[in-house]
PDB file of C-alpha atoms in Angstrom:
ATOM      1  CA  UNK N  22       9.166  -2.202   3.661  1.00  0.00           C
ATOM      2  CA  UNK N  23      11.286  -4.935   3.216  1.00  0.00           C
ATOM      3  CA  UNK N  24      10.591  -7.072   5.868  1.00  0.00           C
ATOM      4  CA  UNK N  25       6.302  -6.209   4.910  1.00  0.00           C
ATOM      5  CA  UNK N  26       7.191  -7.365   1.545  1.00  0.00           C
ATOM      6  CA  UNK N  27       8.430 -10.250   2.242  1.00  0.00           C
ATOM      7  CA  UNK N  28       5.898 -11.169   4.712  1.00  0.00           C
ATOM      8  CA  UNK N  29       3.349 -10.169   2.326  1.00  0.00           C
ATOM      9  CA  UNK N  30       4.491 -12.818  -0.231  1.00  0.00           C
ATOM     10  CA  UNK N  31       4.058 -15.516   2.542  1.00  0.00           C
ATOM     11  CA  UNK N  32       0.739 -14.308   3.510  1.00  0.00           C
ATOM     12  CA  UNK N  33      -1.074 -12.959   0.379  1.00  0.00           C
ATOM     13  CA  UNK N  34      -4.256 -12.316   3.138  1.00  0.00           C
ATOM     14  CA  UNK N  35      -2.343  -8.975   3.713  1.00  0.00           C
ATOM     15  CA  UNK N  36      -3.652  -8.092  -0.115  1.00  0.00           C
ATOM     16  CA  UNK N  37      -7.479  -8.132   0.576  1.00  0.00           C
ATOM     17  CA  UNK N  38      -6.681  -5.053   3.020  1.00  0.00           C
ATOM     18  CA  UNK N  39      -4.519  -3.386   1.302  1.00  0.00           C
ATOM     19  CA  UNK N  40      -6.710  -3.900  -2.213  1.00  0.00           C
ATOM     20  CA  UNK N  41      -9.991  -3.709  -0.465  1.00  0.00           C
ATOM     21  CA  UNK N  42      -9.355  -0.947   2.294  1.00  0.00           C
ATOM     22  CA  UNK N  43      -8.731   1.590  -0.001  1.00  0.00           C
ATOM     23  CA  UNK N  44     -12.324   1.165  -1.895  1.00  0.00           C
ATOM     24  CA  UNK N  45     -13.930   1.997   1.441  1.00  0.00           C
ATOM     25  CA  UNK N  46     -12.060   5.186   2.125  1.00  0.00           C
ATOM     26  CA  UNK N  47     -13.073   5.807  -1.967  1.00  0.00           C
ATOM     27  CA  UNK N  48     -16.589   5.427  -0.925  1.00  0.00           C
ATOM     28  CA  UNK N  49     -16.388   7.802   2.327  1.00  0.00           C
ATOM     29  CA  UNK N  50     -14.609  10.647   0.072  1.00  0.00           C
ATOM     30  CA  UNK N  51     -17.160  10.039  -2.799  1.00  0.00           C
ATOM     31  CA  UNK N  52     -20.666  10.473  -0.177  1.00  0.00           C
ATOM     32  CA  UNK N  53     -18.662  13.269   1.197  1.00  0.00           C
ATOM     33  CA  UNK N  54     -17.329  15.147  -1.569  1.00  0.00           C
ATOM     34  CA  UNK N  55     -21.088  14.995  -3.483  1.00  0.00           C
ATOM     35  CA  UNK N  56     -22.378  16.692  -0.570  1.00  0.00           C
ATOM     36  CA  UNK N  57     -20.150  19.934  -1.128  1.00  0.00           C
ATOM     37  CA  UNK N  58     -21.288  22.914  -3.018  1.00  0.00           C
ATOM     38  CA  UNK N  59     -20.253  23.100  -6.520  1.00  0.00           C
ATOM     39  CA  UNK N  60     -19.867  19.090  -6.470  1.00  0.00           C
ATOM     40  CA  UNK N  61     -22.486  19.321  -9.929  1.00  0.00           C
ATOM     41  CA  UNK N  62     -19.882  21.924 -11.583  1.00  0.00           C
ATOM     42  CA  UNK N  63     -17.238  19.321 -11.250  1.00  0.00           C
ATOM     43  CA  UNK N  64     -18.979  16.162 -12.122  1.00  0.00           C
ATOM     44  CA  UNK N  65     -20.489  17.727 -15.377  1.00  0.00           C
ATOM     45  CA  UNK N  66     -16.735  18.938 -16.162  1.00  0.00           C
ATOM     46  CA  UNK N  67     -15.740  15.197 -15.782  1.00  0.00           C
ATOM     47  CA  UNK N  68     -18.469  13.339 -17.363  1.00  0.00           C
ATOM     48  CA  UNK N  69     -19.379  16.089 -20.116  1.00  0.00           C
ATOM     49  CA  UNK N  70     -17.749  15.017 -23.621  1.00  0.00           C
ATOM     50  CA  UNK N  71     -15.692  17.581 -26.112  1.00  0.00           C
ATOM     51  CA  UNK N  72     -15.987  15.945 -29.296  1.00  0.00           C
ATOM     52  CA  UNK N  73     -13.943  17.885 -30.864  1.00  0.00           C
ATOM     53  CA  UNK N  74     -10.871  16.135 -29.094  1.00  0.00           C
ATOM     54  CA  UNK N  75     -11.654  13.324 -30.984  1.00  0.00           C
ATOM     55  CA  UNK N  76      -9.443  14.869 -33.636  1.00  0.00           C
ATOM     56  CA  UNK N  77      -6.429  15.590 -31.801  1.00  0.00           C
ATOM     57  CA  UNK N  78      -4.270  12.494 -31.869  1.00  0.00           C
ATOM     58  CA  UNK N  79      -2.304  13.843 -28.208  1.00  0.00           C
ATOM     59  CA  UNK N  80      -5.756  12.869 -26.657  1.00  0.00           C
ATOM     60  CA  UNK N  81      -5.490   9.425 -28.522  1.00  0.00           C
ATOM     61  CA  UNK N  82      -1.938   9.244 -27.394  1.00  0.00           C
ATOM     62  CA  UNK N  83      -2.523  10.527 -24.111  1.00  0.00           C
ATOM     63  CA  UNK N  84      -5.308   8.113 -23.768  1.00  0.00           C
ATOM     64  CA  UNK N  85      -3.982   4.631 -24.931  1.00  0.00           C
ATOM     65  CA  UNK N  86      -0.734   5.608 -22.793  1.00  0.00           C
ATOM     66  CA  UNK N  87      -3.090   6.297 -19.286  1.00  0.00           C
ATOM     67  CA  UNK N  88      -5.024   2.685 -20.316  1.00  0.00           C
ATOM     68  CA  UNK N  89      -1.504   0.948 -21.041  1.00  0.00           C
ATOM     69  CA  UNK N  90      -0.628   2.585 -17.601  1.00  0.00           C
ATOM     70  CA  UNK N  91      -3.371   1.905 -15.480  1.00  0.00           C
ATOM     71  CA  UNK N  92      -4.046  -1.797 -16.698  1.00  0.00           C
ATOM     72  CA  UNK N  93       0.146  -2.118 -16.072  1.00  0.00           C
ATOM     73  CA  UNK N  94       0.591  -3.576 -19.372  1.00  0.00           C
ATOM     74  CA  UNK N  95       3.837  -3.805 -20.981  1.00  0.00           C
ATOM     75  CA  UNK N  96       5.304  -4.083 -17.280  1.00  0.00           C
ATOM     76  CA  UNK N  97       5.453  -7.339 -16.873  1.00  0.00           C
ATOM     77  CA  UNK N  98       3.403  -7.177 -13.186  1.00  0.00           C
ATOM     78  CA  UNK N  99      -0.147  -9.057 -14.731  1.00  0.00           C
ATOM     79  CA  UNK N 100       2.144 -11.126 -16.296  1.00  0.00           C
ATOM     80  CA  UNK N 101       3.743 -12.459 -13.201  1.00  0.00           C
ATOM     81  CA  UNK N 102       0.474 -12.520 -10.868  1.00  0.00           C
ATOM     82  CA  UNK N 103      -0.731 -14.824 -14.132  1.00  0.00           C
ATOM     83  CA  UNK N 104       2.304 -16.913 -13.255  1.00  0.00           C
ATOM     84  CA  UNK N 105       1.191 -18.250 -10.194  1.00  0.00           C
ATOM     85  CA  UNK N 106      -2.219 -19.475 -11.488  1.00  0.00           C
ATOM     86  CA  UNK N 107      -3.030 -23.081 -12.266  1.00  0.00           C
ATOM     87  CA  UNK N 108      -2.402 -24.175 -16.078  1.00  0.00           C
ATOM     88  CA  UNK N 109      -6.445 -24.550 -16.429  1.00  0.00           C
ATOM     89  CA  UNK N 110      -7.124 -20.973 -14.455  1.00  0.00           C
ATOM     90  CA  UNK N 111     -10.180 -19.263 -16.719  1.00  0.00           C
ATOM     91  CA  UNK N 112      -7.676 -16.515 -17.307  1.00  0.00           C
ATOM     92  CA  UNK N 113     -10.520 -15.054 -19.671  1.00  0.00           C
ATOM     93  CA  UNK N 114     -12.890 -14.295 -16.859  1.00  0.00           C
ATOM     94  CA  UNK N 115      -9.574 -12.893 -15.370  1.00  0.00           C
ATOM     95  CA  UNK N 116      -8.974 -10.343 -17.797  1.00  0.00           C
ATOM     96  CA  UNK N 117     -12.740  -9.490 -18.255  1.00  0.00           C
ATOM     97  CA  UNK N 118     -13.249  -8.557 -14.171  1.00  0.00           C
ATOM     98  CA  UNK N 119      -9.661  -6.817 -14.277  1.00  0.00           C
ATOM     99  CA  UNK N 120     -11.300  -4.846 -17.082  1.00  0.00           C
ATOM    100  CA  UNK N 121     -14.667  -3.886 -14.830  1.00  0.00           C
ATOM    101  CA  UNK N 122     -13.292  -3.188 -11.877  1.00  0.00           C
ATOM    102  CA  UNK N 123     -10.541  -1.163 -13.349  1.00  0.00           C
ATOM    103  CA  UNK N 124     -12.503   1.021 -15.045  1.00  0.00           C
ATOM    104  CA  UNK N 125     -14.828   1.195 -12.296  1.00  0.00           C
ATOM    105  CA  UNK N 126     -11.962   2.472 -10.140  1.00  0.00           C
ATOM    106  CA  UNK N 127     -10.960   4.982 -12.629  1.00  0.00           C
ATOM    107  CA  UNK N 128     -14.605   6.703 -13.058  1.00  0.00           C
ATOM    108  CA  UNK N 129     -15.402   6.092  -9.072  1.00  0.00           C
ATOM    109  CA  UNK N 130     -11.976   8.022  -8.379  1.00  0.00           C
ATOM    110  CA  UNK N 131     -12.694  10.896 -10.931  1.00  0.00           C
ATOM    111  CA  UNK N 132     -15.784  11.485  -9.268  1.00  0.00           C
ATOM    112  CA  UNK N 133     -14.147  12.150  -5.951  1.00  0.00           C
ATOM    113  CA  UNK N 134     -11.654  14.464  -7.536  1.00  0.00           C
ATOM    114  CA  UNK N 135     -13.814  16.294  -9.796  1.00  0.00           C
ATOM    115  CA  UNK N 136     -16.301  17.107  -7.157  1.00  0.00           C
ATOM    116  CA  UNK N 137     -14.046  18.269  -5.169  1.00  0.00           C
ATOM    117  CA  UNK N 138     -12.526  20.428  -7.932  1.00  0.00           C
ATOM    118  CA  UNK N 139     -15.689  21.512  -8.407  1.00  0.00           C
ATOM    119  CA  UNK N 140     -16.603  22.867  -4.910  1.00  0.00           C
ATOM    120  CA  UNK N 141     -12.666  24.403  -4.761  1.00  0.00           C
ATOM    121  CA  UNK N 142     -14.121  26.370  -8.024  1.00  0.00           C
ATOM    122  CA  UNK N 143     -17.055  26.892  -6.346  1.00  0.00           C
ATOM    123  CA  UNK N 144     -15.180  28.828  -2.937  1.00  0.00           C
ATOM    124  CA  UNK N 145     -12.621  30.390  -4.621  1.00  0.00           C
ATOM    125  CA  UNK N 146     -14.653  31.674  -7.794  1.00  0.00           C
ATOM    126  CA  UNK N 147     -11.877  30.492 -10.442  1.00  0.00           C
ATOM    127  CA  UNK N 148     -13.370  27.946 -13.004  1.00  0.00           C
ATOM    128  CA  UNK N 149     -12.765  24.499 -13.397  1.00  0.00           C
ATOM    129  CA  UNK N 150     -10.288  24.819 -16.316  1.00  0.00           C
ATOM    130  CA  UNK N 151      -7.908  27.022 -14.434  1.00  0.00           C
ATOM    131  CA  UNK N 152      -8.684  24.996 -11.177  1.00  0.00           C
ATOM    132  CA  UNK N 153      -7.619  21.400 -12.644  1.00  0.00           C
ATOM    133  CA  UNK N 154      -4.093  20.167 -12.602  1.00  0.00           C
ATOM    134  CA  UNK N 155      -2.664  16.957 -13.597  1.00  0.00           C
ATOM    135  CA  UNK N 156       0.422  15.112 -11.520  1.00  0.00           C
ATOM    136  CA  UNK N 157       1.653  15.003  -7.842  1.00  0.00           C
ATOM    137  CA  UNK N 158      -0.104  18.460  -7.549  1.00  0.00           C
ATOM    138  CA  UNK N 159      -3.365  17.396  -7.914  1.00  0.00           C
ATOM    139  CA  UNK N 160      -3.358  14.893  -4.921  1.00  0.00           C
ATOM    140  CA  UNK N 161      -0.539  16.955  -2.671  1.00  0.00           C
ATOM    141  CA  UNK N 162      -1.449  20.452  -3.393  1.00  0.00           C
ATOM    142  CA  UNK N 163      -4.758  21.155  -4.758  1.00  0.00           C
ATOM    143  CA  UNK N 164      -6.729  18.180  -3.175  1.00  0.00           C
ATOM    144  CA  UNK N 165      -5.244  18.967   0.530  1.00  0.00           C
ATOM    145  CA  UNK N 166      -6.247  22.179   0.230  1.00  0.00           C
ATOM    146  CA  UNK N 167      -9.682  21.277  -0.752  1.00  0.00           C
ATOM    147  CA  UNK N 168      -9.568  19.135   2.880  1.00  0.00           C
ATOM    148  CA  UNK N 169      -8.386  21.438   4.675  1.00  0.00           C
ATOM    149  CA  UNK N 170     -11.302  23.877   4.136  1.00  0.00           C
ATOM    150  CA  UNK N 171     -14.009  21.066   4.944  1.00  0.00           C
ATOM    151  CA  UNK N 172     -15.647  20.614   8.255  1.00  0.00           C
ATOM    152  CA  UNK N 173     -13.879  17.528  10.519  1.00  0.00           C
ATOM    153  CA  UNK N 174     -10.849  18.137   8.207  1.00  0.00           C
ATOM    154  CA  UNK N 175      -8.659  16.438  10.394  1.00  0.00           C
ATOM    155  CA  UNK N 176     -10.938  12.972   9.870  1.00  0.00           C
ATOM    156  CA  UNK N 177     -11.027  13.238   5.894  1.00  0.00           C
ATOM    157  CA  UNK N 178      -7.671  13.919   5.734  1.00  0.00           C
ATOM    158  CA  UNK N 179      -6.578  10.671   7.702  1.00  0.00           C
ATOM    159  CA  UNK N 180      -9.148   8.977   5.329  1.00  0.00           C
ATOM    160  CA  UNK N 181      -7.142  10.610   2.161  1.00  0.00           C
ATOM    161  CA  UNK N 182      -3.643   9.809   2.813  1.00  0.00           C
ATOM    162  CA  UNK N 183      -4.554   6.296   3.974  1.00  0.00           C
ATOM    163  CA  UNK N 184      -6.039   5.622   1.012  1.00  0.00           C
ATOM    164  CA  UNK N 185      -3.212   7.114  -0.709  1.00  0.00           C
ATOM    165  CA  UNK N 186      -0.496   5.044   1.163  1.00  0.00           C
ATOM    166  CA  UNK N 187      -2.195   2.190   1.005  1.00  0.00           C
ATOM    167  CA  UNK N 188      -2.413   2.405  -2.983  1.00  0.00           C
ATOM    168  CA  UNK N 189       0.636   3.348  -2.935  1.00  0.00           C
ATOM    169  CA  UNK N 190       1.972   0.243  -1.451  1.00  0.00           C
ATOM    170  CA  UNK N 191      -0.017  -2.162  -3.837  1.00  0.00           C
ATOM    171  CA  UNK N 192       1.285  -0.570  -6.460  1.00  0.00           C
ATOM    172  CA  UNK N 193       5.097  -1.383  -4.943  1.00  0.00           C
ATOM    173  CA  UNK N 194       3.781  -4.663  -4.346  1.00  0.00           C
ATOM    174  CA  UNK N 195       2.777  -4.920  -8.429  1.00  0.00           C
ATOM    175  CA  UNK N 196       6.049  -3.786  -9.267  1.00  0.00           C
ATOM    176  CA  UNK N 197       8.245  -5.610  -7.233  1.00  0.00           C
ATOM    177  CA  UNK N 198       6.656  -9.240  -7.895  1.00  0.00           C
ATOM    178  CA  UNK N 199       7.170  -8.578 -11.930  1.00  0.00           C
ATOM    179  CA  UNK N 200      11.169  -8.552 -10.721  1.00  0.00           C
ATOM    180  CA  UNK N 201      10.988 -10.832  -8.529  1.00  0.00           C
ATOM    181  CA  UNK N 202       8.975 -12.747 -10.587  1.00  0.00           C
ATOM    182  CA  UNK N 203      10.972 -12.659 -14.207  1.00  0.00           C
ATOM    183  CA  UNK N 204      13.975 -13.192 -12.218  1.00  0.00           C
ATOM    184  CA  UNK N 205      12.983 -16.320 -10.321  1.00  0.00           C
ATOM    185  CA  UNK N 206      11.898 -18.044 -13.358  1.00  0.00           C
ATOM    186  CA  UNK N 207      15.362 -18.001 -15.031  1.00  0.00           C
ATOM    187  CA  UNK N 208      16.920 -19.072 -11.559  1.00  0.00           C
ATOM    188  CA  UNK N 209      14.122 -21.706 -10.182  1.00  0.00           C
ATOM    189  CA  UNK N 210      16.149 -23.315  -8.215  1.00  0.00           C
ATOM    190  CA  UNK N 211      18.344 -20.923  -6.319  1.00  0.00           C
ATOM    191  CA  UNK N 212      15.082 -18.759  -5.295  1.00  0.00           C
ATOM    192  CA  UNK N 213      13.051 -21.736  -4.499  1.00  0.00           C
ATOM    193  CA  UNK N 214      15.143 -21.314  -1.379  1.00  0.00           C
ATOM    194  CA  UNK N 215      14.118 -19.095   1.537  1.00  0.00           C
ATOM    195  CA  UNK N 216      16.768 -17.240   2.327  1.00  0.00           C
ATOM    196  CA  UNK N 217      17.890 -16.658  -1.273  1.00  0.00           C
ATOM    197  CA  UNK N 218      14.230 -14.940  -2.515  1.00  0.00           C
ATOM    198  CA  UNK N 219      14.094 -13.301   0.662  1.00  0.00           C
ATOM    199  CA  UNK N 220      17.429 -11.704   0.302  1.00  0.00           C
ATOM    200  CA  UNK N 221      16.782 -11.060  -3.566  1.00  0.00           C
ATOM    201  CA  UNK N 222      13.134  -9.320  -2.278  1.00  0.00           C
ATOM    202  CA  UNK N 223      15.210  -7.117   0.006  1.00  0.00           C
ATOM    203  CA  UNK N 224      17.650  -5.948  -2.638  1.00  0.00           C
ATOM    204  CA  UNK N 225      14.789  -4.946  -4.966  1.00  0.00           C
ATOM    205  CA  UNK N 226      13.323  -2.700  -2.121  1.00  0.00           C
ATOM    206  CA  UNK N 227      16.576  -1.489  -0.827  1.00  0.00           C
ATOM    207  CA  UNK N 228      17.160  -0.484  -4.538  1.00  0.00           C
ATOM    208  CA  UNK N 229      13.858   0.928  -5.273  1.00  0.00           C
ATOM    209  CA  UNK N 230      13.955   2.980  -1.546  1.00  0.00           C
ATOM    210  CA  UNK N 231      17.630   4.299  -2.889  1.00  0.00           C
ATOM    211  CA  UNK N 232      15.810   5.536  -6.452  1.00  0.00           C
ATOM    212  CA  UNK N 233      12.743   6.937  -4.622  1.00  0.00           C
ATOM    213  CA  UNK N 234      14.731   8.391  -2.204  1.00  0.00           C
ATOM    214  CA  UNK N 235      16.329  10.775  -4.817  1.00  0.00           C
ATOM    215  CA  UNK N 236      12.805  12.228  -5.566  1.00  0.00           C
ATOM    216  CA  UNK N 237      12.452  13.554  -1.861  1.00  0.00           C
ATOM    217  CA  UNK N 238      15.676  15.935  -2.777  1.00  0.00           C
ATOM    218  CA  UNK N 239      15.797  19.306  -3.449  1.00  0.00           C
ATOM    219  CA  UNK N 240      15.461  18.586  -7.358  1.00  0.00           C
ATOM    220  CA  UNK N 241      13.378  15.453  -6.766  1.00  0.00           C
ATOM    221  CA  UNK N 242      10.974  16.715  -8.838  1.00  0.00           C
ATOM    222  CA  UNK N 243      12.872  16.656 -11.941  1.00  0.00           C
ATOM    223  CA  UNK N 244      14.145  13.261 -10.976  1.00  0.00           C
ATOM    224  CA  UNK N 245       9.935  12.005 -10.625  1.00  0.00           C
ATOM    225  CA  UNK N 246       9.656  13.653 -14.036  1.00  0.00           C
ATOM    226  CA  UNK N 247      12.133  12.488 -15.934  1.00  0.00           C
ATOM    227  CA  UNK N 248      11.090   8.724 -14.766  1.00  0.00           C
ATOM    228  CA  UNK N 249       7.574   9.268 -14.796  1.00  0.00           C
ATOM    229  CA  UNK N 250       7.939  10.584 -18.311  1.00  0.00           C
ATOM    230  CA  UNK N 251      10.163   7.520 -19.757  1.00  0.00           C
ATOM    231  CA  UNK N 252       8.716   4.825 -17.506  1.00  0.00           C
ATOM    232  CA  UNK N 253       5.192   5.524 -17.613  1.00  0.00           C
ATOM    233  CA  UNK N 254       4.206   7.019 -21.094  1.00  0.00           C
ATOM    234  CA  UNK N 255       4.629   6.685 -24.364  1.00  0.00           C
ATOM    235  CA  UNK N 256       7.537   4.321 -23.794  1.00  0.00           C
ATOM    236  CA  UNK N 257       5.108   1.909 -22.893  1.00  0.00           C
ATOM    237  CA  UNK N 258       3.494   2.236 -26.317  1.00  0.00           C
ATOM    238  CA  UNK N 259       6.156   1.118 -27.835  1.00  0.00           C
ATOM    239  CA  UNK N 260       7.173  -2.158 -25.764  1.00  0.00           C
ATOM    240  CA  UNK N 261       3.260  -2.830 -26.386  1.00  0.00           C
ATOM    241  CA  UNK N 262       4.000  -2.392 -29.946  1.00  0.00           C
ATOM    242  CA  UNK N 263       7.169  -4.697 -30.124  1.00  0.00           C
ATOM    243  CA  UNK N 264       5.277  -7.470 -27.905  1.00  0.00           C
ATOM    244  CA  UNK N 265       2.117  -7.589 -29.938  1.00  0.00           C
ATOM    245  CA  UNK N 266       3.979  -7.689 -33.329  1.00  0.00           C
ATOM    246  CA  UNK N 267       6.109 -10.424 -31.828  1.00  0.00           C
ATOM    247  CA  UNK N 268       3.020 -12.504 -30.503  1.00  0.00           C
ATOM    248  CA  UNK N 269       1.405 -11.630 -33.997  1.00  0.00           C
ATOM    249  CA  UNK N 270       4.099 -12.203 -36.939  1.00  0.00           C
ATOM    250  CA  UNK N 271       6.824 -14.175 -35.878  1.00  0.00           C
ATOM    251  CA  UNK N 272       5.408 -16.541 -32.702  1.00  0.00           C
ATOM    252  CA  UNK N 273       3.840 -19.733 -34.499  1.00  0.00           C
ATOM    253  CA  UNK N 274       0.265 -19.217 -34.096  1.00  0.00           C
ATOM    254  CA  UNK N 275       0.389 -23.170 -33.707  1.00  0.00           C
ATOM    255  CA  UNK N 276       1.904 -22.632 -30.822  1.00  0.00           C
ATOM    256  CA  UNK N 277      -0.604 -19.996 -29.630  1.00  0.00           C
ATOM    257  CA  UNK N 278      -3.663 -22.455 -30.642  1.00  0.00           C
ATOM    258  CA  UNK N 279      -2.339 -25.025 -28.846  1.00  0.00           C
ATOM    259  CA  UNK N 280      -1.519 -23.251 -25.387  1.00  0.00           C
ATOM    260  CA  UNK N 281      -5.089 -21.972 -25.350  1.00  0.00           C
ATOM    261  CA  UNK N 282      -6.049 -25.382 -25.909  1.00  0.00           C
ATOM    262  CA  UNK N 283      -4.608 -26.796 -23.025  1.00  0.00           C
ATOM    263  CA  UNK N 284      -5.929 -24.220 -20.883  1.00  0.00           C
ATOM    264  CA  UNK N 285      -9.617 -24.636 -21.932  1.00  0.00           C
ATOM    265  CA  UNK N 286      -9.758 -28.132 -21.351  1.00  0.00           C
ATOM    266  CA  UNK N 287      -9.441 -28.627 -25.287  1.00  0.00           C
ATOM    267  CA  UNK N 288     -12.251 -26.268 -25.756  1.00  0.00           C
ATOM    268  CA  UNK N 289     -11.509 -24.888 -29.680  1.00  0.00           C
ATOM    269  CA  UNK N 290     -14.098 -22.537 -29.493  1.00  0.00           C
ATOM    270  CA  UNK N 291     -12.602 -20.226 -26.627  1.00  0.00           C
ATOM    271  CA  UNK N 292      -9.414 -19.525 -29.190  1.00  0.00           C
ATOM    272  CA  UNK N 293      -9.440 -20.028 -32.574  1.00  0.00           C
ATOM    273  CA  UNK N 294      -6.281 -20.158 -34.481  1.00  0.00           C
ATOM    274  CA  UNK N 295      -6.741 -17.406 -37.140  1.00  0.00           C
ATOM    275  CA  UNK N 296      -8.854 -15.374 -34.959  1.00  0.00           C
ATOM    276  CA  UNK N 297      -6.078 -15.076 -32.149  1.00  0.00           C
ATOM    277  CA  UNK N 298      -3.382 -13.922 -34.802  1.00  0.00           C
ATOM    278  CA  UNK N 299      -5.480 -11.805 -36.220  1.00  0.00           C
ATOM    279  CA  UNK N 300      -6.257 -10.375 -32.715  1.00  0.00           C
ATOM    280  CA  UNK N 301      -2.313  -9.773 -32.298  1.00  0.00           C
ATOM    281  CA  UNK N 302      -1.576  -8.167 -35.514  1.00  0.00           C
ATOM    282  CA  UNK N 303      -4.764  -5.675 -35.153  1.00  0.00           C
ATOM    283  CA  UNK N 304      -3.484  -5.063 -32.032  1.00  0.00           C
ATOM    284  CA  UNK N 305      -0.149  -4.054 -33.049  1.00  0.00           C
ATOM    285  CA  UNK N 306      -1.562  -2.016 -35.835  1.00  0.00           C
ATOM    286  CA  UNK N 307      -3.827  -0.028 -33.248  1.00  0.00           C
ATOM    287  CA  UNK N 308      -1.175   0.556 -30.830  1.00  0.00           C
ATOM    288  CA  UNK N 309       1.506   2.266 -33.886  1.00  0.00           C
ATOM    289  CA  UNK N 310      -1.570   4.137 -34.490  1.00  0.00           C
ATOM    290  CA  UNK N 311      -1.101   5.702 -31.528  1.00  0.00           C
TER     291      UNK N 311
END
């Protein structure tokens, strides 16, 4: 992994199959899955509303902590991709097809899993509300299973766990670079060097393989939980919190006004002073909310 990784940041070409590969396997589960019996049961499970969640404030919780977590904000990782782009980069356009194609992802991905959910319901007679799980047992238990009773199982299971690997390497690829990253623009010189970044890349994978390797133990499981749990929920809230009420209240707004200046080729019109304050401090306000 360490050597990939640090191949991969020579040769970001690597990225379009690792980022793109993993939409076609998407697209294979998603014609197969719809094809199942009981694929309708699941799909109208996913898509069909329950207003009356809208009053619960878990599900608001729940839900700004999944968008915080799936958009990696407050992680520092679009933050340091941003990095590399040129000072007049239309990081607005940016943001907008991040926004799409992420939430394309996330309804093209429930699709697959709710169908399938559906036609496991459908076999096995239990309903959809006792069928569902969230975590690691969704996609190592229940969605395995579901594989392994389909014709050519052998095929869409390849297809699965590639697409599963695959993600699951971008994702060490986001968090890695927001280390890497952070750290090489306090030190610009000594990681400008070759052999230094390439060292420093290998220590952040040899220490991330030593953490994830504690989650393949006996009590690994408690270990993923505890992590996933501080890491990647309502923790990140918080440092969304602290960062917009920074941005908002006590950075100059000057100072924001004139950076998005600069990168619009002096165009006022794409930020506005007041308006981008504004923006910071209702965005702090929203996120407390939650």
């Amino acid at each position: 992994m360490c050597s990939f990784s640090v191949f991969c940041f020579k040769n970001f070409q690597i990225m379009y199959v690792t980022v793109l590969l993993p939409y076609l396997f998407m697209f294979i589960l998603l014609i197969r899955t719809l094809l199942l019996d009981g694929a309708s049961v699941g799909l109208i499970h996913y898509l069909k509303p329950d207003w009356s969640k809208l009053t619960d404030m878990t599900v608001w919780s729940d839900a700004g902590t999944q968008i915080f977590f799936s958009y990696s904000l407050g992680l520092g990782v679009l933050t340091g991709f941003g990095s590399y782009n040129k000072i007049h980069h239309n990081s607005l356009r940016d943001c907008c097809l991040f926004a799409v194609a992420n939430t394309f992802t996330s309804l093209l991905s429930g699709c697959i899993i709710f169908a399938t959910l559906g036609y496991m319901s459908h076999i096995s007679n239990i309903p959809m509300n006792l069928i569902a799980e969230s975590g690691p047992g969704l996609g190592f238990v229940v969605y395995p299973k579901a594989i392994g009773t389909m014709p050519l199982s052998s095929f869409w299971s390849i297809c699965f766990f590639s697409m599963i690997i695959l993600l699951g390497i971008d994702s060490m690829f986001g968090g890695a670079e927001g280390i890497i990253t952070a750290v090489a623009d306090y030190f610009p010189k000594a990681l400008a060097k070759t052999w230094i970044r390439c060292t420093f890349v290998a220590g952040v994978c040899i220490v991330n393989y030593l953490i994830g390797l504690s989650m393949v133990t006996n009590g690994g499981m408690y270990i993923f939980q505890l992590f996933d749990y501080y890491s990647g929920s309502r923790i990140i809230l918080i440092v969304g919190l602290l960062e917009s009420a920074v941005i908002g209240y006590i950075y100059e707004s000057s100072i924001i006004n004139s950076s998005g200046t600069v990168n619009y080729h002096g165009d006022q019109n794409h930020f506005d002073q007041q308006g981008s304050t504004l923006m910071m401090e209702n965005s702090s306000l929203n996120v407390s909310h939650l």
